[in-house]
Coordinates of C-alpha atoms and ligand atoms in Angstrom, one line a residue:
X1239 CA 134.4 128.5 150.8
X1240 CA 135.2 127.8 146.9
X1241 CA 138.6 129.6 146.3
X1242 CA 138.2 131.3 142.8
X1243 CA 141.9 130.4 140.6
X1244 CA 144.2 132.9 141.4
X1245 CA 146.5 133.7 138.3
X1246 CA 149.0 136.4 139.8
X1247 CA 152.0 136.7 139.2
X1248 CA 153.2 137.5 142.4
X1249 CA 152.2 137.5 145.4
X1250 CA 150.4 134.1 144.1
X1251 CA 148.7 131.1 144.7
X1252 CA 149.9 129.3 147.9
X1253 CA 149.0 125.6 148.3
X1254 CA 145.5 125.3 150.3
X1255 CA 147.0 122.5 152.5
X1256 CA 149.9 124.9 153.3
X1257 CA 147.0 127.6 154.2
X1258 CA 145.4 125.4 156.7
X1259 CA 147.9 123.9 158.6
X1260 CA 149.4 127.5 158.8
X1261 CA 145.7 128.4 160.5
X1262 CA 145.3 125.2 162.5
X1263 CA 149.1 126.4 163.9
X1264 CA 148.3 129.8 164.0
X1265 CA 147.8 130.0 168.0
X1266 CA 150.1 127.8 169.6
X1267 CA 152.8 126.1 167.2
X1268 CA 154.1 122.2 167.9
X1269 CA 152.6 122.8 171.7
X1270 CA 155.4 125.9 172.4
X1271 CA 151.9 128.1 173.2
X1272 CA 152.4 131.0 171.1
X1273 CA 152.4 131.8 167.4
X1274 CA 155.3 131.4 165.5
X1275 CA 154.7 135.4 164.9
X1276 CA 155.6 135.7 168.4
X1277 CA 159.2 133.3 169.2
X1278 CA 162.0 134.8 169.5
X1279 CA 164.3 134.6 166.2
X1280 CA 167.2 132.8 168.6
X1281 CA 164.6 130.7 171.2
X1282 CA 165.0 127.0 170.3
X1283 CA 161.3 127.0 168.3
X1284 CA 162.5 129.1 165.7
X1285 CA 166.0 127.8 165.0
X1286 CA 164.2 124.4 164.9
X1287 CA 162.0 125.8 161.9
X1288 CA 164.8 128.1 160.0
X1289 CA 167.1 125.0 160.1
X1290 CA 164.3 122.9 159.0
X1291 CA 163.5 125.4 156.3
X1292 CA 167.2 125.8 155.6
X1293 CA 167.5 121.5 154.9
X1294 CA 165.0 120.9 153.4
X1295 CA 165.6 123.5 150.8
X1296 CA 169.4 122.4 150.8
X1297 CA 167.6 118.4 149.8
X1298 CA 164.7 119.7 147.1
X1299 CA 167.9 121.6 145.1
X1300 CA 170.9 119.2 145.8
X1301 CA 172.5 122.8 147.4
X1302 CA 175.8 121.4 148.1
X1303 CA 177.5 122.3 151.4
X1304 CA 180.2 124.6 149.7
X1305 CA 177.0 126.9 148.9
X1306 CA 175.6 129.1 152.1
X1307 CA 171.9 128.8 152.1
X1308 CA 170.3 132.0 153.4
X1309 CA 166.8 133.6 153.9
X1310 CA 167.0 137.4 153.5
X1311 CA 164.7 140.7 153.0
X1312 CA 164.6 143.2 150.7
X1313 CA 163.0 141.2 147.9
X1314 CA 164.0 140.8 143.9
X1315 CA 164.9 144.3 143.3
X1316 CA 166.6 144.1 146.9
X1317 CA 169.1 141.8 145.6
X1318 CA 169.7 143.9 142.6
X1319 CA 171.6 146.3 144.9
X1320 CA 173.3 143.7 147.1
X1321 CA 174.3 141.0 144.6
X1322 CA 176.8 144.1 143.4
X1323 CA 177.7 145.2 146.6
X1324 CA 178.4 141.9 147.7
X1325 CA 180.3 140.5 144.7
X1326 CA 181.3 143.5 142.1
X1327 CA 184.1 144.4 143.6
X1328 CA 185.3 140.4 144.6
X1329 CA 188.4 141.1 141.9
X1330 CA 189.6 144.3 143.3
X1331 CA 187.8 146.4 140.8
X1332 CA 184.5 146.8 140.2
X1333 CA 183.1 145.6 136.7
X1334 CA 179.6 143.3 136.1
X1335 CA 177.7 141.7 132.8
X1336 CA 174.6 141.4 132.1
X1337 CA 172.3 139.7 129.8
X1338 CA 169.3 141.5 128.9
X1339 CA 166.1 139.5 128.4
X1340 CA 163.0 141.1 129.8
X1341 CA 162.2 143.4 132.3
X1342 CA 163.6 142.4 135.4
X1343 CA 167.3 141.5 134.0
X1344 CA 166.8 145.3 132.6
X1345 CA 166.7 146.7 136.3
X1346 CA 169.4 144.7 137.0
X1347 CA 171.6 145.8 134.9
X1348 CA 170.7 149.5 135.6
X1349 CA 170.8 149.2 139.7
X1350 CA 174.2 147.6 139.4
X1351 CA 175.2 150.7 137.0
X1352 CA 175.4 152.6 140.4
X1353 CA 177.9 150.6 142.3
X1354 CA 180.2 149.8 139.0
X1355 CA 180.6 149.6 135.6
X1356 CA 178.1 147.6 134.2
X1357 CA 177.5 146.1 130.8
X1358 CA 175.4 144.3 128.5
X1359 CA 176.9 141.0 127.5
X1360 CA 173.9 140.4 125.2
X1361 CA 170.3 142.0 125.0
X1362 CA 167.2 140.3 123.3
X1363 CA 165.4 143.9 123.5
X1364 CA 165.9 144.2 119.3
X1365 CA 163.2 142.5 117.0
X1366 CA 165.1 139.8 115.5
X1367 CA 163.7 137.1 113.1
X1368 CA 163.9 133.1 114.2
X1369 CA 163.7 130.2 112.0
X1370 CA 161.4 132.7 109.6
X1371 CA 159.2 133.8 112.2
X1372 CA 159.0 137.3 113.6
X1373 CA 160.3 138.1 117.0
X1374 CA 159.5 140.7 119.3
X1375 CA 161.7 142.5 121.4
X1376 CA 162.4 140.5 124.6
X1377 CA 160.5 137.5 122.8
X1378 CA 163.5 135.5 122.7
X1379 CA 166.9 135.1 124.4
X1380 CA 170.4 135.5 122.4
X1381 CA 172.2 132.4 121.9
X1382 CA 174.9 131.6 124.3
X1383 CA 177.6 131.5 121.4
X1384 CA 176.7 135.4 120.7
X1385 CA 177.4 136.6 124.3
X1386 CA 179.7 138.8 125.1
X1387 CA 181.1 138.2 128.6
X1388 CA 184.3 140.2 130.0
X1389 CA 186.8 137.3 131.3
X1390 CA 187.8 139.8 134.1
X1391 CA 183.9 140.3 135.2
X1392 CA 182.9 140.4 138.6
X1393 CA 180.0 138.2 137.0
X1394 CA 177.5 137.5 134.9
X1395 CA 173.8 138.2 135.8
X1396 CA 170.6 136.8 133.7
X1397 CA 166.6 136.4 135.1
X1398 CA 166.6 132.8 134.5
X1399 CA 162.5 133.3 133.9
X1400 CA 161.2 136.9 133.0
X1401 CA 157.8 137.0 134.9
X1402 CA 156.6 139.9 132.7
X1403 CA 157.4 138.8 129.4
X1404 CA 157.3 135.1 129.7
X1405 CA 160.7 134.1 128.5
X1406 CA 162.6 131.1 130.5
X1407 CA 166.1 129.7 130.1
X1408 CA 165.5 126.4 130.7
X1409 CA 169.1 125.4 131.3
X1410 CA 172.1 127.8 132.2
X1411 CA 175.0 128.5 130.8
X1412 CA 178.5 126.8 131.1
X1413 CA 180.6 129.8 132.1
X1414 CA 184.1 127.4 131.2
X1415 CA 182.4 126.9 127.7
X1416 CA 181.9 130.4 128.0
X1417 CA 185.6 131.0 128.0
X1418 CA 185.1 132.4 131.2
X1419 CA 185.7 130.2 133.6
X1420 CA 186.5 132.8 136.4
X1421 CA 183.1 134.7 135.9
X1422 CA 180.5 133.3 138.2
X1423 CA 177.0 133.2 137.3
X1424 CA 174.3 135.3 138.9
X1425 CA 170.8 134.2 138.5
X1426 CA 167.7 136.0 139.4
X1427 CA 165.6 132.8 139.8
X1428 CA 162.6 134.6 141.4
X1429 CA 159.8 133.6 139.3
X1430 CA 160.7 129.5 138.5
X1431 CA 162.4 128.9 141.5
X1432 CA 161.6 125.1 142.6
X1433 CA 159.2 124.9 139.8
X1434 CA 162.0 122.2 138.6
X1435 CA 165.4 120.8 139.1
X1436 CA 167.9 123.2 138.5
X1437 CA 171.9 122.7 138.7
X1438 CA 172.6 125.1 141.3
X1439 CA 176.4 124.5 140.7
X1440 CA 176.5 126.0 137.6
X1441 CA 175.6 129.7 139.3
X1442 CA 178.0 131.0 141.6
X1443 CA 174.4 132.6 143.2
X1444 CA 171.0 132.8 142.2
X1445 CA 168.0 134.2 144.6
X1446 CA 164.5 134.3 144.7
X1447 CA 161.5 136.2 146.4
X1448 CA 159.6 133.5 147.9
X1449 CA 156.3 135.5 146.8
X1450 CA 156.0 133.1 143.5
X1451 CA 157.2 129.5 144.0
X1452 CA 158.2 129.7 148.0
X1453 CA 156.2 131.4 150.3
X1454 CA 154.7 134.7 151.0
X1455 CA 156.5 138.1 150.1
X1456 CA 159.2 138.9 152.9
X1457 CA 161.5 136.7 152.3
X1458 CA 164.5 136.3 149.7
X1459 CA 166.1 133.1 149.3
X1460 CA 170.2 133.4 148.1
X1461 CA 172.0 130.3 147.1
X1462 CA 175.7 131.4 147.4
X1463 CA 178.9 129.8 146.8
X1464 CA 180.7 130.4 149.7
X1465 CA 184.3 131.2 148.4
X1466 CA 182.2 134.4 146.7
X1467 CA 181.6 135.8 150.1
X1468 CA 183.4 138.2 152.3
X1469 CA 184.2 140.7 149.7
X1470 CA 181.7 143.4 150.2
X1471 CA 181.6 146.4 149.2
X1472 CA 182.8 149.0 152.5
X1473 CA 179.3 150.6 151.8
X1474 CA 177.1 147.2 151.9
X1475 CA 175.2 147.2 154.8
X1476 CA 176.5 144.8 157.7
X1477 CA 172.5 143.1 157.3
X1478 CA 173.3 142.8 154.1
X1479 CA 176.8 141.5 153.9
X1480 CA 176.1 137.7 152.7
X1481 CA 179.5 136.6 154.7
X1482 CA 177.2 137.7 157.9
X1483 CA 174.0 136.3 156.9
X1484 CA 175.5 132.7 156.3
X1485 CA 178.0 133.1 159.3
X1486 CA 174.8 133.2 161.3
X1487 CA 172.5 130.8 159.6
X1488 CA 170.4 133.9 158.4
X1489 CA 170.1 135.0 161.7
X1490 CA 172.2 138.0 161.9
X1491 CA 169.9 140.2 162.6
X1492 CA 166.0 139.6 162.9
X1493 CA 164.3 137.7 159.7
X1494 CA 161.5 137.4 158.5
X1495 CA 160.4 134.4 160.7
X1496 CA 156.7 134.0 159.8
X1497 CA 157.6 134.4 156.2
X1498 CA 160.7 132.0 156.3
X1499 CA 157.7 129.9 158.5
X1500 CA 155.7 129.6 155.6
X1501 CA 158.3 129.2 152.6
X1502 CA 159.0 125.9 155.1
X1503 CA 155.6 124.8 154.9
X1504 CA 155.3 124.7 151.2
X1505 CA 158.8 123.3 151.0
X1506 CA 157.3 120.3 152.8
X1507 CA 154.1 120.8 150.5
X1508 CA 156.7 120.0 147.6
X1509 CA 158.2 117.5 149.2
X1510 CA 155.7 115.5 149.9
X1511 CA 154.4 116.3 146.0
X1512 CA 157.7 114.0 144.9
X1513 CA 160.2 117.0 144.8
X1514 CA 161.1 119.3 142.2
X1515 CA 161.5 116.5 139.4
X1516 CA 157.3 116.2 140.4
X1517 CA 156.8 120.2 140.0
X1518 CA 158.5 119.9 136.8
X1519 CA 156.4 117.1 135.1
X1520 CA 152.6 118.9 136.6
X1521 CA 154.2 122.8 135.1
X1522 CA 155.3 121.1 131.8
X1523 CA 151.6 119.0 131.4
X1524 CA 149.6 122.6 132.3
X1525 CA 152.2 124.8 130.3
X1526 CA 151.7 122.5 127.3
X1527 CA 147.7 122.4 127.8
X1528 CA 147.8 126.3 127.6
X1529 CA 150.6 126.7 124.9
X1530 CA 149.0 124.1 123.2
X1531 CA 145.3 125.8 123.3
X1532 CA 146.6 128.9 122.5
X1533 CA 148.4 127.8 119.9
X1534 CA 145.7 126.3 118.3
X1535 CA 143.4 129.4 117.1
X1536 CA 144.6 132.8 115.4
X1537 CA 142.2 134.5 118.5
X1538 CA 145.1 134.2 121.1
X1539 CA 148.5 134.6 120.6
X1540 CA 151.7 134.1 122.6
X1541 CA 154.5 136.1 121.0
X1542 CA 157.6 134.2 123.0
X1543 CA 159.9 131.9 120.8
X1544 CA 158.7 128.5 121.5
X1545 CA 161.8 127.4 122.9
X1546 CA 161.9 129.4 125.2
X1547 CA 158.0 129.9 126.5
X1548 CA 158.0 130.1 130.2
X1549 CA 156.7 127.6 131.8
X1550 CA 155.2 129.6 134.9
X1551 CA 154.0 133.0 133.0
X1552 CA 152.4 132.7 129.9
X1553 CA 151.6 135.8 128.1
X1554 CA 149.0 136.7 125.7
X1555 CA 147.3 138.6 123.6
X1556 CA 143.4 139.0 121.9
X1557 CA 143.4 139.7 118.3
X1558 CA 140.8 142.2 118.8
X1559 CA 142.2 144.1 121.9
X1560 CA 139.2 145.8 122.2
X1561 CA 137.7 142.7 123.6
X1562 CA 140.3 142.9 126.7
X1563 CA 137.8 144.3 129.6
X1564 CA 135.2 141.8 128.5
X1565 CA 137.5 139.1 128.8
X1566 CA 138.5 140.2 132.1
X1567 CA 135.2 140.7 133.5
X1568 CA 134.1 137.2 131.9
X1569 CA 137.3 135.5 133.7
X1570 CA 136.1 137.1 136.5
X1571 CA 132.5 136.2 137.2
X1572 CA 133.9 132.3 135.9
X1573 CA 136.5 132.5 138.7
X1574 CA 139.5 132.9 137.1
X1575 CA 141.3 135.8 138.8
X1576 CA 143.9 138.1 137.8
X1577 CA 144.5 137.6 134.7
X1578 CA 145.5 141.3 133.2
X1579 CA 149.1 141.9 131.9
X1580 CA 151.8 143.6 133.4
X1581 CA 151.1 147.3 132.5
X1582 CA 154.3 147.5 131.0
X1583 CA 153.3 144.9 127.6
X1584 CA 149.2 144.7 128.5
X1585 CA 147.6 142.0 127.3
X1586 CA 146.5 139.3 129.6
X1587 CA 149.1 137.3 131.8
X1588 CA 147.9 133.8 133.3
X1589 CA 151.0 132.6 135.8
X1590 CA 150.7 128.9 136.7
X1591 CA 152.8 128.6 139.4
X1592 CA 153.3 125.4 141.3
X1593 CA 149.9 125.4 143.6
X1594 CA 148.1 126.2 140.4
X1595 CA 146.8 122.7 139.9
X1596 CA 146.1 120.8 136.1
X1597 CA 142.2 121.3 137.1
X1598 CA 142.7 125.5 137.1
X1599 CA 144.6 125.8 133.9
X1600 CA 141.7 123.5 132.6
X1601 CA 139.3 126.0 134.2
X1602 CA 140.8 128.8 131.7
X1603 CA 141.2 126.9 128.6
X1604 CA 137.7 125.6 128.6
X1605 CA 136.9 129.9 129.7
X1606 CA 139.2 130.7 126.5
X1607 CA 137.4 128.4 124.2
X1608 CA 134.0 129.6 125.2
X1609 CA 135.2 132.9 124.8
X1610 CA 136.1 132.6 121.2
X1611 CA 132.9 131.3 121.0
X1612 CA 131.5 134.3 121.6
X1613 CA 133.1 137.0 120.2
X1614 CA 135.1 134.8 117.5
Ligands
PLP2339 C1 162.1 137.8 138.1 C2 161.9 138.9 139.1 N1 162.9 139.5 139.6 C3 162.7 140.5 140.6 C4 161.4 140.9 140.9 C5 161.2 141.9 142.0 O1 160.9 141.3 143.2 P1 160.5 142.2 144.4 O2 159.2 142.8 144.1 O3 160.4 141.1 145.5 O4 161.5 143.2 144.7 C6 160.3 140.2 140.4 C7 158.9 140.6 140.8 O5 158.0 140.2 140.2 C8 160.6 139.2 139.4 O6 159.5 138.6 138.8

């Protein structure tokens, strides 16, 4: 069977050779006779493979052992609500910063609004005008100099890549240089997570859905300093109460073991790729094939600040926007799958993800160029 290229943002594109071994394991995993659906979360099979999971994610990010490594549920916007409940009120009051960069780092902010007083630090959601060029809002990300960060804040939260409007910080923030040493960084890494190396010491915690980079949807993966932990809210759930989760290697209560399965499948998959330092150099060679295509002809346009264009989502626009269902259907009947915007900024949306190989984002180049042919 030809699999078409999937372009979603999320759930995605899972690495074929993930897909099969999953299948050929499906019945009886490692000779245990059953499905990994069916083990008991505390019977020796699945510790075996939730510790595996938990190393090898611990080696592909250089997770040091003063960070707890847990797999959780509840998703992106579930960690909106415990990130605060967990950490907002770690300095006896209850007071978070935000910067504001998109979509998702907009629900942050407001979901952590109901357990304390949070604020913007700095927002990119004004036009603003960079090195002459026109910038949309949330087409570019406030320099680091401008923010505004409370010295006495819980901590600071930013969506280190904004799936929706394609805007990636592709390094993060020295909270010292700051002059906020004492503020630990919170990083919503869902949609770039593993897709390079990233410095997991400079957050104090950073999470991802697995339903991008990692895995199917299910499972949440939270990187955590461990001195953070143990100063939850009274009303956080005990499930949800990070000092638990790690306490019981992210087995407190049931997890989502065939998900957390899976995310330890493709963790291998990358592994056995060359790492994340291997993720980063394919991403960078199809994110500049795109950006560069795009960039090319007045047709397509990306409207993110080239310094900061994602290197998983890129979004774009047709100059004639009438032209949007015909592109779509085109990209359809070519094999190139779900490509239509977030319905929040429309347009078209291609996310090249980690098992979206050089050959796909080829595939939709050479369908954007014949396109332009067409109706250029
Ligand atoms: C950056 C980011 N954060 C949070 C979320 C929300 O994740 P979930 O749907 O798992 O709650 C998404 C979903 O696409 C996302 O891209």
């Amino acid at each position: 069977m030809a699999r078409p290229w999937n372009f979603s943002a999320g759930p995605s594109a899972l690495p074929e050779a993930v897909l099969q071994q999953a299948a050929a394991e499906m019945l009886d995993w490692n000779g245990s006779g059953m499905s990994v659906m069916e083990m008991s979360h505390r019977g020796k099979h699945f510790v075996q493979i939730c510790d595996t999971a938990e190393s090898d994610l611990r080696e592909l990010l250089g997770v040091p052992p003063d960070y707890a490594v847990m797999f959780m549920q509840g998703g992106g916007l579930g960690e909106n609500a415990i990130v605060p409940m967990n950490l907002i009120g770690r300095r006896g009051y209850a007071a978070a910063d935000f910067v504001v960069t998109g979509h998702w780092s907009t629900r942050s902010h407001k979901e952590a609004g109901r357990y304390g007083d949070a604020q913007i630090a700095a927002t990119s959601g004004v036009a603003t005008v960079i090195d002459g060029r026109e910038q949309a809002p949330f087409s570019w990300v406030p320099p680091v100099d401008s923010w505004n960060v409370r010295p006495e804040a819980a901590y600071l939260h930013l969506c280190s890549n904004e799936t929706i409007h394609g805007v990636e910080f592709m390094d993060w923030p020295d909270m010292a240089a700051l002059g906020a040493p004492d503020v630990p960084l919170v990083v919503d890494a869902s949609s770039h997570f593993l897709s390079r190396p990233m410095d997991v010491t400079r957050a104090g915690l950073m999470f991802a859905g697995a339903q991008k980079n990692a895995g199917p949807a299910g499972v949440t993966m939270v990187v955590a300093r461990r001195d953070l932990l143990g100063k939850a809210l009274p009303i956080c759930p005990s499930a949800f109460d990070y000092a638990n989760v790690a306490a019981e290697h992210s087995r407190y209560n049931t997890p989502p073991a065939y998900a957390i399965y899976i995310a330890g499948l493709v963790f291998k998959w990358i592994k056995a790729q060359g790492g994340v330092a291997a993720m980063e150099a394919a991403n960078r060679a199809k994110a500049d094939l795109l950006y560069g295509y795009l960039d090319s002809t007045a047709f397509y346009r990306n409207p993110v600040q080239a310094s900061v264009r994602s290197r998983m989502n890129v979004p774009f626009v047709l100059r004639d926007e009438s032209l949007n269902d015909a592109f779509l259907q085109g990209a359809e009947a070519a094999g190139l799958m779900q490509l239509k915007g977030h319905k929040s900024v429309g347009g078209m949306r291609a996310s090249i993800y980690n098992a979206m190989p050089l050959e796909g984002v080829q595939a939709l180049v050479d369908y954007l160029r014949e396109f332009e042919r067409r109706y250029g």
